[in-house]
Tab-separated table of C-alpha atoms in Angstrom:
chain	number	residue	atom	x	y	z
A	203	MET	CA	-16.394	5.892	12.056
A	204	SER	CA	-17.143	9.075	10.185
A	205	ARG	CA	-13.931	10.026	8.450
A	206	PHE	CA	-14.579	13.735	8.519
A	207	LYS	CA	-15.693	15.806	11.453
A	208	PRO	CA	-15.811	19.554	11.730
A	209	ASP	CA	-13.879	21.284	14.496
A	210	LEU	CA	-16.956	21.596	16.654
A	211	LYS	CA	-17.275	20.767	20.327
A	212	THR	CA	-19.997	18.212	19.677
A	213	TYR	CA	-20.457	14.959	21.571
A	214	THR	CA	-18.367	12.116	20.195
A	215	ARG	CA	-19.603	8.635	20.949
A	216	PRO	CA	-16.790	6.673	22.608
A	217	ILE	CA	-15.425	3.875	20.431
A	218	PRO	CA	-13.641	0.863	21.981
A	219	ALA	CA	-9.889	1.015	21.351
A	220	GLY	CA	-9.708	-2.276	19.474
A	221	TRP	CA	-12.789	-1.728	17.296
A	222	TRP	CA	-11.012	-2.813	14.158
A	223	TRP	CA	-10.351	-6.324	15.505
A	224	GLN	CA	-14.075	-7.038	15.530
A	225	THR	CA	-14.537	-8.262	11.963
A	226	PRO	CA	-12.245	-9.328	9.090
A	227	PHE	CA	-13.767	-6.492	7.043
A	228	LEU	CA	-12.575	-3.848	9.517
A	229	LEU	CA	-9.204	-5.577	9.843
A	230	ARG	CA	-8.707	-5.475	6.063
A	231	TYR	CA	-9.801	-1.835	6.084
A	232	MET	CA	-7.166	-0.983	8.699
A	233	LEU	CA	-4.493	-2.966	6.848
A	234	ARG	CA	-5.317	-1.108	3.620
A	235	GLU	CA	-5.230	2.303	5.265
A	236	TRP	CA	-2.052	1.690	7.320
A	237	SER	CA	-0.254	0.447	4.202
A	238	SER	CA	0.298	4.179	3.723
A	239	LEU	CA	2.927	4.029	6.472
A	240	PHE	CA	5.146	2.009	4.125
A	241	VAL	CA	4.369	4.254	1.149
A	242	VAL	CA	5.589	7.241	3.194
A	243	ALA	CA	8.599	5.344	4.580
A	244	TYR	CA	9.688	4.244	1.100
A	245	ALA	CA	9.400	7.809	-0.205
A	246	LEU	CA	11.670	8.908	2.655
A	247	VAL	CA	14.172	6.137	1.812
A	248	LEU	CA	14.263	7.492	-1.755
A	249	LEU	CA	14.636	11.048	-0.422
A	250	SER	CA	17.635	9.961	1.674
A	251	GLY	CA	19.098	8.511	-1.530
A	252	VAL	CA	18.603	11.792	-3.399
A	253	TYR	CA	20.212	13.663	-0.490
A	254	SER	CA	23.241	11.339	-0.410
A	255	LEU	CA	23.517	11.638	-4.194
A	256	SER	CA	23.692	15.433	-3.864
A	257	GLN	CA	26.533	15.060	-1.323
A	258	GLY	CA	28.903	13.242	-3.676
A	259	GLU	CA	30.103	9.752	-4.480
A	260	ALA	CA	31.392	8.716	-1.019
A	261	SER	CA	28.114	9.730	0.604
A	262	TYR	CA	26.076	7.921	-2.053
A	263	ASP	CA	28.110	4.715	-1.739
A	264	ALA	CA	27.596	4.817	2.033
A	265	TRP	CA	23.841	5.077	1.392
A	266	ARG	CA	23.989	2.009	-0.862
A	267	GLY	CA	25.722	0.164	1.968
A	268	VAL	CA	22.888	1.067	4.325
A	269	ILE	CA	20.292	-0.058	1.758
A	270	ALA	CA	21.954	-3.491	1.583
A	271	SER	CA	22.043	-3.843	5.402
A	272	PRO	CA	19.704	-6.418	7.045
A	273	PRO	CA	17.231	-3.944	8.633
A	274	LEU	CA	16.668	-2.176	5.309
A	275	VAL	CA	16.358	-5.480	3.446
A	276	VAL	CA	13.682	-6.602	5.904
A	277	PHE	CA	11.981	-3.227	5.479
A	278	HIS	CA	11.973	-3.538	1.676
A	279	LEU	CA	10.644	-7.110	1.837
A	280	ILE	CA	7.730	-6.044	4.036
A	281	ALA	CA	7.205	-2.879	1.989
A	282	LEU	CA	7.044	-4.954	-1.193
A	283	LEU	CA	4.290	-7.160	0.265
A	284	VAL	CA	2.427	-4.141	1.619
A	285	LEU	CA	2.623	-2.283	-1.723
A	286	VAL	CA	1.379	-5.366	-3.581
A	287	TYR	CA	-1.572	-5.347	-1.169
A	288	HIS	CA	-2.009	-1.613	-1.809
A	289	SER	CA	-2.106	-2.230	-5.582
A	290	TYR	CA	-4.678	-4.988	-5.146
A	291	THR	CA	-6.945	-2.950	-2.865
A	292	TRP	CA	-6.528	0.206	-4.970
A	293	PHE	CA	-8.027	-1.499	-8.017
A	294	LYS	CA	-10.493	-3.467	-5.916
A	295	VAL	CA	-12.133	-0.266	-4.652
A	296	MET	CA	-11.662	1.577	-7.939
A	297	PRO	CA	-15.143	0.653	-9.289
A	298	LYS	CA	-16.514	2.502	-6.239
A	299	THR	CA	-14.189	5.501	-6.413
A	300	THR	CA	-14.510	6.284	-10.117
A	301	PRO	CA	-17.532	8.081	-11.580
A	302	HIS	CA	-20.162	5.739	-12.970
A	303	ILE	CA	-18.795	4.272	-16.175
A	304	PRO	CA	-20.446	1.457	-18.105
A	305	ILE	CA	-17.687	-1.070	-17.439
A	306	ASP	CA	-18.036	-4.239	-15.384
A	307	PRO	CA	-16.383	-3.653	-11.957
A	308	LYS	CA	-14.453	-6.916	-12.329
A	309	VAL	CA	-12.938	-5.675	-15.589
A	310	ILE	CA	-11.698	-2.536	-13.801
A	311	THR	CA	-10.240	-4.518	-10.877
A	312	TYR	CA	-8.578	-7.315	-12.824
A	313	GLY	CA	-7.659	-4.965	-15.671
A	314	GLY	CA	-5.833	-2.745	-13.186
A	315	ILE	CA	-4.031	-5.707	-11.641
A	316	ALA	CA	-3.044	-6.890	-15.134
A	317	VAL	CA	-1.643	-3.431	-15.921
A	318	VAL	CA	0.420	-3.518	-12.692
A	319	ALA	CA	1.765	-6.957	-13.625
A	320	PHE	CA	2.642	-5.728	-17.120
A	321	ILE	CA	4.357	-2.555	-15.848
A	322	SER	CA	6.316	-4.569	-13.264
A	323	VAL	CA	7.646	-7.113	-15.750
A	324	ALA	CA	8.269	-4.413	-18.377
A	325	ALA	CA	10.171	-2.193	-15.916
A	326	VAL	CA	12.505	-5.014	-14.840
A	327	ALA	CA	12.954	-6.095	-18.491
A	328	ILE	CA	13.760	-2.553	-19.647
A	329	VAL	CA	16.319	-2.000	-16.855
A	330	TYR	CA	17.818	-5.425	-17.618
A	331	TRP	CA	17.994	-4.610	-21.342
A	332	VAL	CA	19.497	-1.144	-20.770
A	333	MET	CA	22.156	-2.583	-18.419
A	334	SER	CA	23.185	-5.501	-20.657
B	244	MET	CA	-12.964	29.122	2.404
B	245	LYS	CA	-12.271	26.229	4.754
B	246	ARG	CA	-13.256	23.633	2.200
B	247	ALA	CA	-11.170	25.107	-0.568
B	248	SER	CA	-8.035	23.017	0.093
B	249	ASP	CA	-9.775	19.632	0.237
B	250	PRO	CA	-10.107	18.949	-3.520
B	251	ILE	CA	-6.394	19.678	-4.019
B	252	PHE	CA	-5.286	17.209	-1.342
B	253	TRP	CA	-7.843	14.703	-2.553
B	254	ALA	CA	-6.429	14.927	-6.097
B	255	LEU	CA	-2.867	14.531	-4.795
B	256	PHE	CA	-4.013	11.547	-2.702
B	257	GLY	CA	-5.599	9.937	-5.759
B	258	ALA	CA	-2.639	10.616	-8.030
B	259	GLY	CA	-0.221	9.254	-5.430
B	260	GLY	CA	-2.343	6.195	-4.780
B	261	MET	CA	-2.534	5.441	-8.480
B	262	LEU	CA	1.211	5.932	-8.972
B	263	ALA	CA	1.986	3.785	-5.913
B	264	ALA	CA	-0.383	1.068	-7.154
B	265	LEU	CA	1.151	1.040	-10.639
B	266	VAL	CA	4.887	1.353	-9.921
B	267	GLY	CA	5.270	0.971	-6.138
B	268	PRO	CA	5.839	-2.796	-6.001
B	269	VAL	CA	8.305	-2.898	-8.907
B	270	LEU	CA	10.204	0.184	-7.683
B	271	ILE	CA	10.701	-1.357	-4.235
B	272	PHE	CA	11.749	-4.632	-5.852
B	273	ILE	CA	14.312	-2.906	-8.092
B	274	THR	CA	15.798	-0.318	-5.690
B	275	GLY	CA	15.477	-2.261	-2.440
B	276	LEU	CA	15.998	-5.922	-3.333
B	277	ALA	CA	17.103	-6.751	-6.891
B	278	VAL	CA	19.861	-4.171	-7.423
B	279	PRO	CA	21.407	-4.227	-3.888
B	280	PHE	CA	21.909	-8.006	-4.252
B	281	GLY	CA	22.561	-8.208	-7.976
B	282	PHE	CA	19.487	-10.420	-8.244
B	283	ILE	CA	18.304	-10.438	-11.914
B	284	LEU	CA	19.614	-6.877	-12.287
B	285	PRO	CA	23.318	-5.970	-11.913
B	286	GLN	CA	24.415	-4.009	-8.832
B	287	GLN	CA	25.958	-1.320	-11.025
B	288	THR	CA	22.446	-0.374	-12.213
B	289	MET	CA	22.348	2.059	-9.301
B	290	SER	CA	25.992	3.113	-9.456
B	291	TYR	CA	26.859	6.716	-8.595
B	292	GLY	CA	27.361	7.560	-12.270
B	293	ASN	CA	24.064	6.044	-13.398
B	294	MET	CA	21.959	7.616	-10.652
B	295	LEU	CA	23.692	10.991	-11.105
B	296	ALA	CA	22.847	10.824	-14.813
B	297	LEU	CA	19.229	10.023	-13.935
B	298	ALA	CA	19.009	12.863	-11.407
B	299	GLN	CA	20.636	15.317	-13.835
B	300	ASN	CA	18.220	14.483	-16.638
B	301	PRO	CA	15.168	16.817	-16.566
B	302	ILE	CA	12.740	13.939	-17.140
B	303	GLY	CA	14.585	11.874	-14.518
B	304	LYS	CA	14.304	14.766	-12.040
B	305	LEU	CA	10.584	15.029	-12.707
B	306	ALA	CA	10.092	11.275	-12.258
B	307	ILE	CA	12.002	11.236	-8.949
B	308	LEU	CA	10.085	14.268	-7.682
B	309	ALA	CA	6.740	12.795	-8.778
B	310	VAL	CA	7.367	9.488	-7.003
B	311	ILE	CA	8.607	10.999	-3.732
B	312	SER	CA	6.059	13.827	-3.585
B	313	LEU	CA	2.940	11.951	-4.709
B	314	PHE	CA	3.756	8.903	-2.543
B	315	LEU	CA	3.999	11.304	0.404
B	316	PHE	CA	0.774	13.160	-0.322
B	317	HIS	CA	-1.015	9.837	-0.768
B	318	GLY	CA	0.435	8.340	2.416
B	319	CYS	CA	0.000	11.452	4.543
B	320	HIS	CA	-3.655	11.774	3.521
B	321	ARG	CA	-4.311	8.206	4.630
B	322	LEU	CA	-2.261	8.515	7.833
B	323	PHE	CA	-4.238	11.663	8.675
B	324	HIS	CA	-7.433	9.602	8.544
B	325	CYS	CA	-5.767	6.613	10.265
B	326	PHE	CA	-5.005	8.793	13.280
B	327	HIS	CA	-8.637	9.841	13.272
B	328	ASP	CA	-9.694	6.176	13.209
B	329	VAL	CA	-7.626	5.268	16.279
B	330	GLY	CA	-9.025	8.202	18.216
B	331	ILE	CA	-6.502	11.003	17.672
B	332	ARG	CA	-8.928	13.610	16.385
B	333	SER	CA	-7.986	17.107	15.427
B	334	PRO	CA	-8.736	17.875	11.780
B	335	ALA	CA	-7.041	21.271	11.821
B	336	ALA	CA	-3.833	20.129	13.531
B	337	GLY	CA	-3.786	16.875	11.550
B	338	LYS	CA	-4.008	18.670	8.227
B	339	PHE	CA	-1.283	21.086	9.267
B	340	VAL	CA	1.068	18.304	10.394
B	341	PHE	CA	0.510	15.771	7.591
B	342	PHE	CA	0.048	18.024	4.572
B	343	GLY	CA	2.663	20.400	5.954
B	344	PHE	CA	5.087	17.480	6.150
B	345	ALA	CA	4.325	16.313	2.596
B	346	THR	CA	4.657	19.862	1.244
B	347	THR	CA	7.928	20.473	3.107
B	348	VAL	CA	9.497	17.229	1.894
B	349	THR	CA	8.371	18.008	-1.669
B	350	VAL	CA	10.156	21.371	-1.503
B	351	ILE	CA	13.298	19.756	0.007
B	352	THR	CA	13.336	17.123	-2.768
B	353	ALA	CA	12.940	19.787	-5.462
B	354	VAL	CA	15.769	21.875	-3.960
B	355	LEU	CA	18.070	18.818	-3.753
B	356	LEU	CA	17.298	17.841	-7.353
B	357	LEU	CA	18.070	21.388	-8.516
B	358	ALA	CA	21.285	21.379	-6.434
B	359	ILE	CA	22.391	18.188	-8.210
B	360	GLY	CA	22.364	20.260	-11.401
B	361	PHE	CA	21.689	19.507	-15.053
């Protein structure tokens, strides 16, 4: 399970294909890491929007039609859940990924989640206020 | 020499992960669910005129580029390791494919944003 291996022709111990099904810990690990698939996919959805925007109004309106289509709505619903999980895990592991600072790990985790909640509500409120 | 690129990609991974954690959920909610259905926010929020104005604003351009590029560098870093975890192991090829992809898309996004003009 070493994450880094040099390009050497050394012996690699065979690992059973479904190793990550063995414990809930490994399953959560895999879920956290594969959440990146949705982060990448969403970035590409935004890129397609930027491309259509550069091609003019008709092209952009067609893109908006695609975004409102059932497959993309399902994608965004799943992506939303996955990104919420990403936010949660990001701040959950943050006490381990930051240099040693004299702050209680729980404060970092729940503080981060509180900041996400604040930013989310504030962003929707600001867009709502600007548009009304 | 071989190790020299790792801290850069690690920093981009961290920056992207942080940005995705902070604004990812709300961005997906706004652009993918709320605005397309006029739920809470009006559909015209993302009208052609509004989004063109955003993409023509220098700060707007920077924000769009930051989200797309950093999300990609974050995601590609993790996918690179995910492929390792499921047994597809080639650090050199993996780095070339995943970071090459993120870099290429970053350049494409920057070119498109410049083409949209100011």
